[in-house]
Amino acid sequence: MKTMLVFSTVYTFAVLFVSTKAEPKSTSCNEVRAAYSSKGFNSNDVPNKGIHGTHLKVCPQEYSCCTLEMEEKLSQQSHSDLKAPVSQLSTNLQSTFKQRHSHFDQFFRELLDNAERSLNNMFVRTYGKMYVQNSELFKHFFQELKHYYVSGSGAVNLDSMLSDFWEDLLERMFRLVNVQYEFNDTYMECVSRHTEQLKPFGDVPRKLRLQLTRAFVAARTFTRGLALMPEVVNKVSTANASPSCVRAAMKMMYCPYCSGQVALKPCQNYCLNVMRGCLANQADLDTEWNNFLDAMLSLAERLEGPFNFESVMDPIDVKISEAIMNMQENSMQVSQKVFQGCGQPQPGKGFRSRRSVKETGFTGRFRPYSPDARPTTAAGTSLDRLTTDVKKKLKHAKKFWSTLPETVCVGERIASGDDCWNGTAKSRYESVVMGNGLANQVSNPDVEVDITKPDLVIRSQIAVLKEMTSWLKAAHSGNDISSDQDEDGSGGEESGSGCDSPSCEVDRDIYFSTTATPINPRVVKVVHKETSGGVRVAHGSMALALSALVLILLAPHWR
């Protein structure tokens, strides 16, 4: 009987001791009510005192200040709180590269407009009426360049466009310097077919083709890369969190509330494991993301150097005018080779040998702009300044996805030291921190991750980055291999001038052999007449002499 009494007394004291020990946790939930209400929830949801937590699905089932309804609401809140820092970081990254894309795009477009305006002003002043009458050729030239910049090789084949431009220019100039002859369309087609062999414009077309192609492919591909970055970031950052991730976030962020410890923050390593589990798919984007950024940086170097869009477009008026000078200076040799290859043309009807210079050719002395008179820099900046800035941003964006957990688990979001929430209590976190990526989450102690089911949205963006990287690498060599659906909806095709070997620079023989069957050969019948002085003059020779005189008068001085 005494034994029973002693046992009963000890048991009573033990119960009282335990009750006293647990009482501080269950006496009041006032702090929890205030914190819960600050999140926008109804404070009446919070019990006045702690209750048994056997009803809870996520948090420890001890005495708790949380009801099941509260746990569900805080779980939804944890989902939002989990996305908030990732969304903020992603929004900042999107904003950064949207701005850079806008700056580059505006710069390139204004540079094209300035170049067209500069050429028009120069040629009106230098060549006058002859340019005005043929200005649509140059207008079309710039329209096609702009069209390519916007829509790519699916809309404009640069090589073909440039060849057509020089052929058309040759045809017009050939007629002007041979006004004493009449040429039908078939004859002019023969002239056009041999433009490259004749090289009437010297080496300017070849050099300009290389410079334009490389600069345009690099500029267009680079701006497309800048435009792609915000799109990828937006799609990846908005990928849905899995239910197990939301559960883990709830346990990390708000289970301290339920235990009455509203100020308790998670341990850093605990936070890292939760975030690496939740962002495992995003981390898998990192490798292709970094490859893409490396390709962008490499192409930026090209834009600063040999593929500098600004250094090609700014003096394009001078380069085209140089080509015209070459044609004027070599017009007699060119004409003779054409006559040999395409046949002797028929003299024009009613040709007046004394036709004025203004009517028959380009006029005026060529006066290129001085540095002070050239148009101001496009968009109020320069390409070097833009690339220097964007390279810093590109370098800073590297490893963005794999370092997200470390970026999130800092500052006020975590507690330093061992006085932190480890998922069950205020104590040190003992588990090993997992690596980045889906495959490393097999043993994640805090988030259940199904490594056999990668996020399809993120996988599609990995493929997009990989394709864009291949285009960037091709552009680095001066080639356009994009096969995208551009604004006009048409597919692209490979084009470019990426060959840097000496064999690419070898000029073809300027002479072309006479065709077996000349196209409409016209033999000039030489009729001798005797002048008043008794001198016999051949009409054909007189026409040739007059032609030479016209050319001498027309040829401006290159300075």
Coordinates of C-alpha atoms in Angstrom, one line a residue:
M1 CA 0.0 0.0 0.0
K2 CA 2.9 2.3 0.9
T3 CA 4.5 1.4 -2.4
M4 CA 1.4 2.3 -4.4
L5 CA 1.2 5.7 -2.5
V6 CA 4.8 6.5 -3.3
F7 CA 4.4 5.6 -6.9
S8 CA 1.2 7.7 -7.2
T9 CA 2.9 10.7 -5.6
V10 CA 5.9 10.4 -8.0
Y11 CA 3.7 10.1 -11.0
T12 CA 1.7 13.2 -9.9
F13 CA 4.8 15.2 -9.5
A14 CA 6.1 14.0 -12.9
V15 CA 2.9 15.1 -14.6
L16 CA 3.0 18.4 -12.9
F17 CA 6.6 18.9 -13.9
V18 CA 6.0 18.0 -17.6
S19 CA 2.9 20.2 -17.6
T20 CA 4.9 23.1 -16.1
K21 CA 7.7 22.5 -18.7
A22 CA 5.3 22.6 -21.6
E23 CA 3.2 25.5 -20.3
P24 CA 5.4 28.3 -21.7
K25 CA 4.7 27.0 -25.2
S26 CA 1.0 26.7 -24.7
T27 CA 0.1 29.6 -22.4
S28 CA -0.3 32.3 -25.1
C29 CA -0.3 32.6 -28.9
N30 CA -0.4 36.4 -28.9
E31 CA 2.9 36.7 -30.9
V32 CA 1.7 34.2 -33.4
R33 CA -1.6 36.1 -33.8
A34 CA 0.2 39.3 -34.5
A35 CA 2.6 37.7 -37.0
Y36 CA -0.2 35.8 -38.7
S37 CA -2.3 38.9 -39.0
S38 CA 0.6 40.8 -40.5
K39 CA 0.5 38.3 -43.4
G40 CA -3.1 39.5 -44.2
F41 CA -4.9 36.6 -42.5
N42 CA -7.8 36.8 -40.0
S43 CA -6.4 36.9 -36.5
N44 CA -9.4 35.0 -35.3
D45 CA -8.0 31.9 -36.9
V46 CA -5.3 31.7 -34.2
P47 CA -6.3 30.0 -30.9
N48 CA -5.8 31.8 -27.7
K49 CA -3.6 29.1 -26.3
G50 CA -1.6 26.2 -27.7
I51 CA -3.5 23.1 -28.7
H52 CA -2.5 19.6 -29.4
G53 CA -1.0 19.4 -32.9
T54 CA -2.1 15.9 -33.9
H55 CA -4.2 17.4 -36.7
L56 CA -1.2 19.0 -38.4
K57 CA 0.0 17.6 -41.7
V58 CA 3.4 19.4 -42.1
C59 CA 4.6 20.8 -38.8
P60 CA 5.6 18.8 -35.6
Q61 CA 2.5 17.4 -33.9
E62 CA 3.2 18.9 -30.5
Y63 CA 1.4 21.7 -28.7
S64 CA 0.8 24.2 -31.4
C65 CA -0.6 27.6 -32.1
C66 CA -1.7 26.5 -35.5
T67 CA -4.9 24.9 -36.6
L68 CA -5.2 22.8 -39.8
E69 CA -6.8 25.8 -41.5
M70 CA -3.9 28.0 -40.5
E71 CA -1.4 25.4 -41.7
E72 CA -3.1 25.3 -45.1
K73 CA -3.1 29.1 -45.4
L74 CA 0.5 29.4 -44.3
S75 CA 1.4 26.7 -46.8
Q76 CA 0.0 28.9 -49.6
Q77 CA 1.9 31.9 -48.2
S78 CA 5.1 29.9 -48.2
H79 CA 4.6 29.1 -51.9
S80 CA 4.4 32.9 -52.6
D81 CA 7.3 33.6 -50.2
L82 CA 9.4 31.0 -52.0
K83 CA 8.8 32.5 -55.4
A84 CA 9.3 36.1 -54.3
P85 CA 13.2 36.3 -54.1
V86 CA 13.6 34.1 -57.2
S87 CA 11.1 36.3 -59.0
Q88 CA 12.8 39.5 -57.9
L89 CA 16.3 38.3 -59.0
S90 CA 14.8 37.1 -62.3
T91 CA 13.0 40.3 -62.9
N92 CA 16.2 42.3 -62.3
L93 CA 18.0 40.1 -64.8
Q94 CA 15.2 40.4 -67.4
S95 CA 15.2 44.2 -67.0
T96 CA 19.0 44.4 -67.4
F97 CA 19.0 42.6 -70.7
K98 CA 15.8 44.1 -72.1
Q99 CA 17.5 47.5 -71.7
R100 CA 20.7 46.3 -73.3
H101 CA 18.7 44.8 -76.2
S102 CA 16.9 48.0 -76.7
H103 CA 20.1 50.0 -76.7
F104 CA 21.8 47.8 -79.2
D105 CA 18.8 47.5 -81.5
Q106 CA 18.2 51.3 -81.5
F107 CA 21.9 51.9 -82.1
F108 CA 22.0 49.6 -85.1
R109 CA 18.8 50.9 -86.6
E110 CA 19.9 54.5 -86.2
L111 CA 23.3 53.7 -87.7
L112 CA 21.6 52.3 -90.8
D113 CA 19.4 55.4 -91.1
N114 CA 22.4 57.7 -90.6
A115 CA 24.4 55.9 -93.3
E116 CA 21.5 56.2 -95.8
R117 CA 21.1 59.9 -95.0
S118 CA 24.8 60.5 -95.3
L119 CA 25.1 58.7 -98.7
N120 CA 22.1 60.6 -100.0
N121 CA 23.5 64.0 -98.9
M122 CA 27.0 63.3 -100.3
F123 CA 25.8 61.9 -103.6
V124 CA 23.3 64.7 -104.2
R125 CA 26.1 67.2 -103.7
T126 CA 28.7 65.3 -105.6
Y127 CA 26.8 63.7 -108.6
G128 CA 23.8 65.9 -108.7
K129 CA 21.1 65.1 -111.2
M130 CA 22.6 61.8 -112.3
Y131 CA 22.3 60.5 -108.7
V132 CA 18.8 61.8 -108.2
Q133 CA 17.7 60.0 -111.3
N134 CA 19.2 56.7 -110.0
S135 CA 18.6 57.2 -106.3
E136 CA 16.0 54.4 -106.1
L137 CA 18.9 51.9 -106.6
F138 CA 20.5 53.1 -103.4
K139 CA 17.3 53.4 -101.5
H140 CA 16.5 49.8 -102.3
F141 CA 20.0 48.8 -101.2
F142 CA 19.4 50.3 -97.7
Q143 CA 15.9 48.9 -97.6
E144 CA 17.3 45.4 -98.1
L145 CA 20.0 45.8 -95.5
K146 CA 17.3 46.9 -93.0
H147 CA 15.1 44.0 -94.0
Y148 CA 17.9 41.6 -93.4
Y149 CA 18.6 43.1 -90.0
V150 CA 15.0 42.6 -89.0
S151 CA 14.0 39.4 -90.7
G152 CA 17.3 37.5 -91.4
S153 CA 18.5 35.3 -94.2
G154 CA 15.0 33.9 -94.7
A155 CA 13.9 37.2 -96.1
V156 CA 17.1 38.5 -97.7
N157 CA 20.1 36.7 -99.0
L158 CA 22.9 39.2 -98.4
D159 CA 25.2 37.7 -101.1
S160 CA 22.5 37.8 -103.8
M161 CA 21.3 41.2 -102.8
L162 CA 24.9 42.7 -103.0
S163 CA 25.5 41.0 -106.3
D164 CA 22.3 42.4 -107.7
F165 CA 23.2 45.9 -106.4
W166 CA 26.6 45.9 -108.2
E167 CA 25.2 44.4 -111.4
D168 CA 22.4 47.1 -111.5
L169 CA 25.0 49.8 -110.7
L170 CA 27.2 48.6 -113.5
E171 CA 24.4 48.5 -116.0
R172 CA 23.4 52.1 -115.2
M173 CA 27.0 53.3 -115.3
F174 CA 27.9 51.3 -118.4
R175 CA 25.0 53.0 -120.3
L176 CA 26.1 56.4 -119.0
V177 CA 29.7 56.1 -120.1
N178 CA 28.7 54.6 -123.4
V179 CA 25.9 56.9 -124.4
Q180 CA 26.8 56.7 -128.0
Y181 CA 25.6 53.1 -128.2
E182 CA 22.3 51.5 -127.9
F183 CA 21.9 48.4 -125.6
N184 CA 19.0 46.0 -125.5
D185 CA 18.1 44.0 -122.4
T186 CA 19.8 40.8 -123.7
Y187 CA 23.0 42.7 -124.1
M188 CA 22.9 44.1 -120.6
E189 CA 22.2 40.7 -119.2
C190 CA 25.4 39.6 -120.8
V191 CA 27.2 42.5 -119.1
S192 CA 25.7 41.7 -115.7
R193 CA 26.7 38.1 -115.9
H194 CA 30.3 39.0 -116.1
T195 CA 30.4 41.7 -113.4
E196 CA 32.6 39.7 -111.1
Q197 CA 35.1 38.9 -113.8
L198 CA 35.2 42.4 -115.2
K199 CA 35.7 44.0 -111.7
P200 CA 34.6 47.4 -113.0
F201 CA 34.5 48.7 -109.4
G202 CA 37.9 47.4 -108.4
D203 CA 38.2 45.5 -105.2
V204 CA 35.5 47.5 -103.3
P205 CA 32.5 45.0 -103.9
R206 CA 34.5 42.0 -102.6
K207 CA 35.8 43.9 -99.5
L208 CA 32.4 45.4 -98.8
R209 CA 30.6 42.1 -99.2
L210 CA 32.9 40.5 -96.6
Q211 CA 32.6 43.5 -94.2
L212 CA 28.9 43.9 -94.6
T213 CA 28.1 40.2 -94.3
R214 CA 30.2 39.6 -91.2
A215 CA 29.1 42.8 -89.5
F216 CA 25.4 42.3 -90.2
V217 CA 25.4 38.6 -89.2
A218 CA 27.2 39.5 -86.0
A219 CA 25.0 42.5 -85.1
R220 CA 21.8 40.7 -85.9
T221 CA 22.7 37.5 -84.0
F222 CA 24.0 39.4 -81.0
T223 CA 20.8 41.5 -80.7
R224 CA 18.7 38.3 -81.0
G225 CA 20.8 36.7 -78.2
L226 CA 20.1 39.8 -76.0
A227 CA 16.4 39.5 -76.8
L228 CA 16.3 35.8 -76.0
M229 CA 17.7 36.2 -72.5
P230 CA 14.7 37.8 -70.9
E231 CA 12.4 35.3 -72.6
V232 CA 14.3 32.3 -71.2
V233 CA 14.6 33.9 -67.7
N234 CA 10.8 34.6 -67.7
K235 CA 9.8 31.1 -68.7
V236 CA 12.3 29.4 -66.3
S237 CA 11.6 31.6 -63.3
T238 CA 7.8 31.0 -63.6
A239 CA 8.1 27.2 -63.6
N240 CA 5.7 25.7 -61.1
A241 CA 7.0 24.5 -57.7
S242 CA 6.2 20.9 -56.9
P243 CA 3.8 20.0 -54.0
S244 CA 6.8 18.5 -52.1
C245 CA 8.7 21.7 -52.6
V246 CA 5.8 23.8 -51.2
R247 CA 5.5 21.4 -48.3
A248 CA 9.3 21.8 -47.6
A249 CA 9.0 25.6 -47.8
M250 CA 6.1 25.6 -45.4
K251 CA 8.0 23.5 -42.9
M252 CA 11.1 25.8 -43.2
M253 CA 9.3 29.2 -43.0
Y254 CA 6.2 28.8 -40.9
C255 CA 6.4 25.8 -38.7
P256 CA 8.3 28.0 -36.2
Y257 CA 5.1 30.1 -36.0
C258 CA 3.2 27.0 -34.9
S259 CA 5.6 26.3 -32.1
G260 CA 5.2 29.9 -31.0
Q261 CA 8.7 31.0 -32.2
V262 CA 7.8 33.6 -34.8
A263 CA 11.2 35.2 -34.9
L264 CA 13.1 32.0 -35.4
K265 CA 14.8 31.8 -38.8
P266 CA 16.0 28.6 -40.6
C267 CA 19.6 27.4 -40.4
Q268 CA 21.6 28.3 -43.6
N269 CA 22.4 24.7 -44.6
Y270 CA 18.8 23.8 -44.0
C271 CA 17.7 26.6 -46.3
L272 CA 20.2 25.5 -48.9
N273 CA 18.9 22.0 -49.0
V274 CA 15.3 23.2 -49.4
M275 CA 16.2 25.7 -52.1
R276 CA 18.5 23.2 -54.0
G277 CA 15.7 20.7 -54.0
C278 CA 13.1 23.2 -55.1
L279 CA 15.4 24.7 -57.8
A280 CA 17.0 21.5 -59.0
N281 CA 15.5 21.8 -62.5
Q282 CA 16.6 25.5 -62.8
A283 CA 20.1 24.5 -61.8
D284 CA 20.3 22.0 -64.7
L285 CA 19.9 25.0 -67.1
D286 CA 23.2 26.4 -65.8
T287 CA 25.6 24.5 -68.1
E288 CA 23.9 25.6 -71.4
W289 CA 23.2 29.0 -69.9
N290 CA 27.0 29.5 -69.3
N291 CA 27.8 28.2 -72.8
F292 CA 25.4 30.7 -74.3
L293 CA 26.9 33.6 -72.3
D294 CA 30.4 32.5 -73.3
A295 CA 29.3 32.6 -77.0
M296 CA 27.7 36.0 -76.5
L297 CA 30.9 37.4 -74.9
S298 CA 33.0 35.9 -77.7
L299 CA 30.8 37.6 -80.4
A300 CA 30.9 40.9 -78.4
E301 CA 34.7 40.7 -78.9
R302 CA 34.1 40.4 -82.6
L303 CA 31.8 43.4 -82.6
E304 CA 34.5 45.4 -81.0
G305 CA 37.1 44.2 -83.6
P306 CA 36.9 42.9 -87.1
F307 CA 33.1 42.7 -87.3
N308 CA 32.5 46.2 -86.1
F309 CA 29.1 47.3 -87.5
E310 CA 29.8 51.0 -86.9
S311 CA 33.1 51.0 -88.7
V312 CA 31.5 49.3 -91.7
M313 CA 28.3 51.4 -92.0
D314 CA 29.6 54.8 -91.0
P315 CA 31.9 55.2 -94.1
I316 CA 29.8 53.2 -96.5
D317 CA 29.0 56.3 -98.6
V318 CA 32.8 56.8 -99.2
K319 CA 33.3 53.2 -100.1
I320 CA 30.5 53.1 -102.7
S321 CA 31.7 56.4 -104.1
E322 CA 35.2 54.9 -104.4
A323 CA 33.7 52.0 -106.4
I324 CA 32.1 54.5 -108.7
M325 CA 35.4 56.3 -109.1
N326 CA 37.1 53.0 -110.1
M327 CA 34.4 52.4 -112.7
Q328 CA 34.8 55.9 -114.2
E329 CA 38.6 55.6 -114.3
N330 CA 38.5 52.1 -115.9
S331 CA 35.5 52.6 -118.1
M332 CA 37.4 52.4 -121.4
Q333 CA 39.1 49.1 -120.5
V334 CA 35.8 47.7 -119.1
S335 CA 33.9 48.7 -122.2
Q336 CA 36.4 47.1 -124.5
K337 CA 36.3 43.8 -122.6
V338 CA 32.5 43.9 -122.7
F339 CA 32.5 44.6 -126.5
Q340 CA 34.9 41.6 -126.9
G341 CA 32.7 39.3 -124.8
C342 CA 29.2 40.4 -125.6
G343 CA 29.6 41.8 -129.1
Q344 CA 30.0 45.2 -130.6
P345 CA 26.9 47.3 -129.8
Q346 CA 24.9 49.4 -132.3
P347 CA 25.3 53.1 -132.3
G348 CA 22.4 54.9 -130.7
K349 CA 19.9 56.7 -133.0
G350 CA 20.2 60.4 -133.0
F351 CA 23.2 60.4 -130.7
R352 CA 24.5 64.0 -130.5
S353 CA 28.3 64.1 -130.2
R354 CA 28.2 67.5 -128.6
R355 CA 25.8 66.4 -125.8
S356 CA 26.7 68.3 -122.6
V357 CA 28.6 66.6 -119.8
K358 CA 25.7 67.3 -117.4
E359 CA 23.4 65.2 -119.6
T360 CA 25.8 62.3 -120.2
G361 CA 27.5 61.5 -116.9
F362 CA 28.2 62.2 -113.3
T363 CA 29.2 65.7 -112.5
G364 CA 31.0 67.5 -109.7
R365 CA 34.1 67.0 -107.8
F366 CA 34.0 64.3 -105.1
R367 CA 34.2 65.8 -101.7
P368 CA 34.0 63.3 -98.8
Y369 CA 32.8 64.5 -95.4
S370 CA 35.4 65.8 -93.0
P371 CA 35.3 64.1 -89.6
D372 CA 33.5 67.1 -88.1
A373 CA 30.8 67.2 -90.8
R374 CA 29.9 63.5 -90.6
P375 CA 26.6 62.6 -88.9
T376 CA 26.6 62.4 -85.1
T377 CA 27.0 59.0 -83.5
A378 CA 23.8 56.9 -83.5
A379 CA 21.7 56.7 -80.4
G380 CA 24.0 59.1 -78.6
T381 CA 26.6 56.5 -77.9
S382 CA 29.2 54.2 -79.7
L383 CA 29.4 50.5 -80.3
D384 CA 32.6 50.2 -78.2
R385 CA 30.8 51.8 -75.2
L386 CA 27.8 49.5 -75.6
T387 CA 29.8 46.4 -75.8
T388 CA 32.0 47.3 -72.8
D389 CA 28.9 47.7 -70.8
V390 CA 27.1 44.6 -71.9
K391 CA 30.1 42.4 -71.4
K392 CA 30.2 43.3 -67.7
K393 CA 26.5 42.3 -67.5
L394 CA 27.0 39.1 -69.3
K395 CA 29.9 38.1 -67.1
H396 CA 27.8 38.9 -64.0
A397 CA 24.9 36.7 -65.3
K398 CA 27.1 33.6 -65.4
K399 CA 26.1 30.8 -63.0
F400 CA 22.9 32.7 -62.2
W401 CA 20.8 29.5 -61.9
S402 CA 23.2 27.3 -59.9
T403 CA 23.9 30.1 -57.4
L404 CA 20.2 31.0 -56.8
P405 CA 20.0 29.0 -53.5
E406 CA 23.1 30.8 -52.1
T407 CA 21.6 34.1 -53.3
V408 CA 18.3 33.4 -51.6
C409 CA 19.6 31.9 -48.3
V410 CA 21.3 35.0 -47.0
G411 CA 20.7 38.0 -44.7
E412 CA 17.4 38.2 -42.9
R413 CA 16.0 35.0 -44.5
I414 CA 18.3 32.8 -42.3
A415 CA 19.8 32.6 -38.8
S416 CA 23.6 32.4 -38.4
G417 CA 25.1 29.9 -36.0
D418 CA 23.2 27.1 -34.2
D419 CA 20.3 29.1 -32.8
C420 CA 18.2 28.4 -35.9
W421 CA 15.3 26.3 -37.0
N422 CA 16.4 22.9 -38.4
G423 CA 12.9 21.7 -39.4
T424 CA 11.9 20.2 -36.1
A425 CA 13.3 22.4 -33.4
K426 CA 15.6 25.3 -32.5
S427 CA 18.9 23.5 -32.9
R428 CA 21.9 22.8 -35.1
Y429 CA 21.2 21.4 -38.6
E430 CA 23.2 18.2 -39.0
S431 CA 22.4 17.0 -42.5
V432 CA 24.8 17.2 -45.4
V433 CA 24.2 19.9 -48.0
M434 CA 23.2 18.5 -51.4
G435 CA 24.9 19.5 -54.7
N436 CA 23.1 21.5 -57.5
G437 CA 20.9 19.9 -60.1
L438 CA 18.3 17.2 -60.4
A439 CA 20.6 14.2 -60.2
N440 CA 22.1 15.4 -56.8
Q441 CA 18.7 15.4 -55.1
V442 CA 18.3 11.7 -54.7
S443 CA 19.1 11.8 -51.0
N444 CA 17.8 15.3 -50.2
P445 CA 16.6 15.0 -46.6
D446 CA 14.2 17.9 -46.8
V447 CA 12.6 17.8 -50.3
E448 CA 11.3 14.8 -52.1
V449 CA 12.5 15.2 -55.7
D450 CA 11.5 12.8 -58.5
I451 CA 14.7 12.9 -60.6
T452 CA 13.0 10.8 -63.3
K453 CA 10.6 13.6 -64.2
P454 CA 12.5 16.7 -65.3
D455 CA 10.6 19.9 -65.9
L456 CA 9.5 20.0 -69.5
V457 CA 9.4 23.8 -69.8
I458 CA 13.0 24.1 -68.5
R459 CA 14.2 21.3 -70.8
S460 CA 12.7 23.1 -73.8
Q461 CA 14.6 26.3 -72.8
I462 CA 17.8 24.3 -72.5
A463 CA 17.2 23.3 -76.2
V464 CA 16.5 26.9 -77.1
L465 CA 19.8 28.1 -75.6
K466 CA 21.8 25.3 -77.2
E467 CA 20.4 26.3 -80.7
M468 CA 21.1 30.0 -80.1
T469 CA 24.6 29.1 -79.0
S470 CA 25.3 27.4 -82.3
W471 CA 24.1 30.4 -84.2
L472 CA 26.3 32.7 -82.1
K473 CA 29.3 30.5 -82.8
A474 CA 28.6 30.5 -86.5
A475 CA 28.2 34.3 -86.4
H476 CA 31.6 34.5 -84.7
S477 CA 33.0 33.0 -88.0
G478 CA 30.9 35.4 -90.1
N479 CA 28.2 32.8 -91.0
D480 CA 24.4 32.9 -90.6
I481 CA 23.1 29.4 -90.0
S482 CA 19.8 30.4 -88.3
S483 CA 16.8 28.5 -89.6
D484 CA 14.3 30.3 -87.5
Q485 CA 10.8 31.6 -88.3
D486 CA 11.3 35.3 -88.4
E487 CA 8.8 38.1 -88.5
D488 CA 7.9 37.2 -92.1
G489 CA 7.4 33.6 -91.1
S490 CA 9.8 32.2 -93.6
G491 CA 12.7 29.9 -92.8
G492 CA 16.3 30.9 -93.0
E493 CA 19.2 29.6 -95.0
E494 CA 22.9 29.4 -94.5
S495 CA 24.8 32.4 -95.9
G496 CA 27.9 34.4 -95.0
S497 CA 31.5 35.1 -95.6
G498 CA 33.3 33.2 -92.9
C499 CA 36.3 32.0 -94.8
D500 CA 39.5 33.7 -93.6
S501 CA 42.0 31.6 -95.6
P502 CA 44.2 33.2 -98.3
S503 CA 42.3 31.2 -101.0
C504 CA 39.2 33.3 -100.3
E505 CA 41.1 36.5 -101.2
V506 CA 42.3 35.4 -104.6
D507 CA 40.8 37.5 -107.4
R508 CA 39.4 35.9 -110.5
D509 CA 40.8 36.8 -113.9
I510 CA 39.3 40.1 -115.0
Y511 CA 39.2 39.0 -118.6
F512 CA 36.4 36.7 -119.9
S513 CA 36.7 34.9 -123.1
T514 CA 34.6 35.7 -126.1
T515 CA 31.5 33.6 -126.2
A516 CA 31.2 31.0 -129.1
T517 CA 28.0 32.7 -130.2
P518 CA 28.2 36.5 -129.5
I519 CA 24.9 38.0 -128.4
N520 CA 23.6 40.2 -131.1
P521 CA 26.9 41.4 -132.4
R522 CA 26.6 44.8 -134.0
V523 CA 29.3 45.8 -136.5
V524 CA 29.7 49.5 -136.9
K525 CA 29.9 50.3 -140.5
V526 CA 32.7 52.8 -141.0
V527 CA 31.7 55.4 -143.6
H528 CA 34.5 57.8 -144.6
K529 CA 33.6 61.3 -145.4
E530 CA 35.8 64.1 -146.4
T531 CA 35.8 67.2 -144.3
S532 CA 36.1 70.7 -145.6
G533 CA 39.9 70.5 -145.0
G534 CA 40.1 67.4 -147.1
V535 CA 40.8 65.1 -144.1
R536 CA 39.1 61.8 -144.2
V537 CA 37.5 60.9 -140.8
A538 CA 35.9 57.6 -139.8
H539 CA 32.6 58.0 -138.0
G540 CA 33.4 55.1 -135.7
S541 CA 36.7 56.5 -134.7
M542 CA 35.2 59.9 -134.1
A543 CA 32.6 58.4 -131.8
L544 CA 35.3 56.6 -129.8
A545 CA 37.4 59.8 -129.5
L546 CA 34.4 61.7 -128.3
S547 CA 33.7 58.9 -125.8
A548 CA 37.2 59.2 -124.5
L549 CA 36.9 62.9 -124.2
V550 CA 33.7 62.6 -122.2
L551 CA 35.2 60.2 -119.8
I552 CA 38.2 62.4 -119.2
L553 CA 35.9 65.3 -118.4
L554 CA 33.7 63.1 -116.2
A555 CA 36.4 61.5 -114.1
P556 CA 36.5 63.3 -110.8
H557 CA 39.7 63.6 -108.8
W558 CA 39.9 61.1 -105.9
R559 CA 41.3 62.8 -102.8

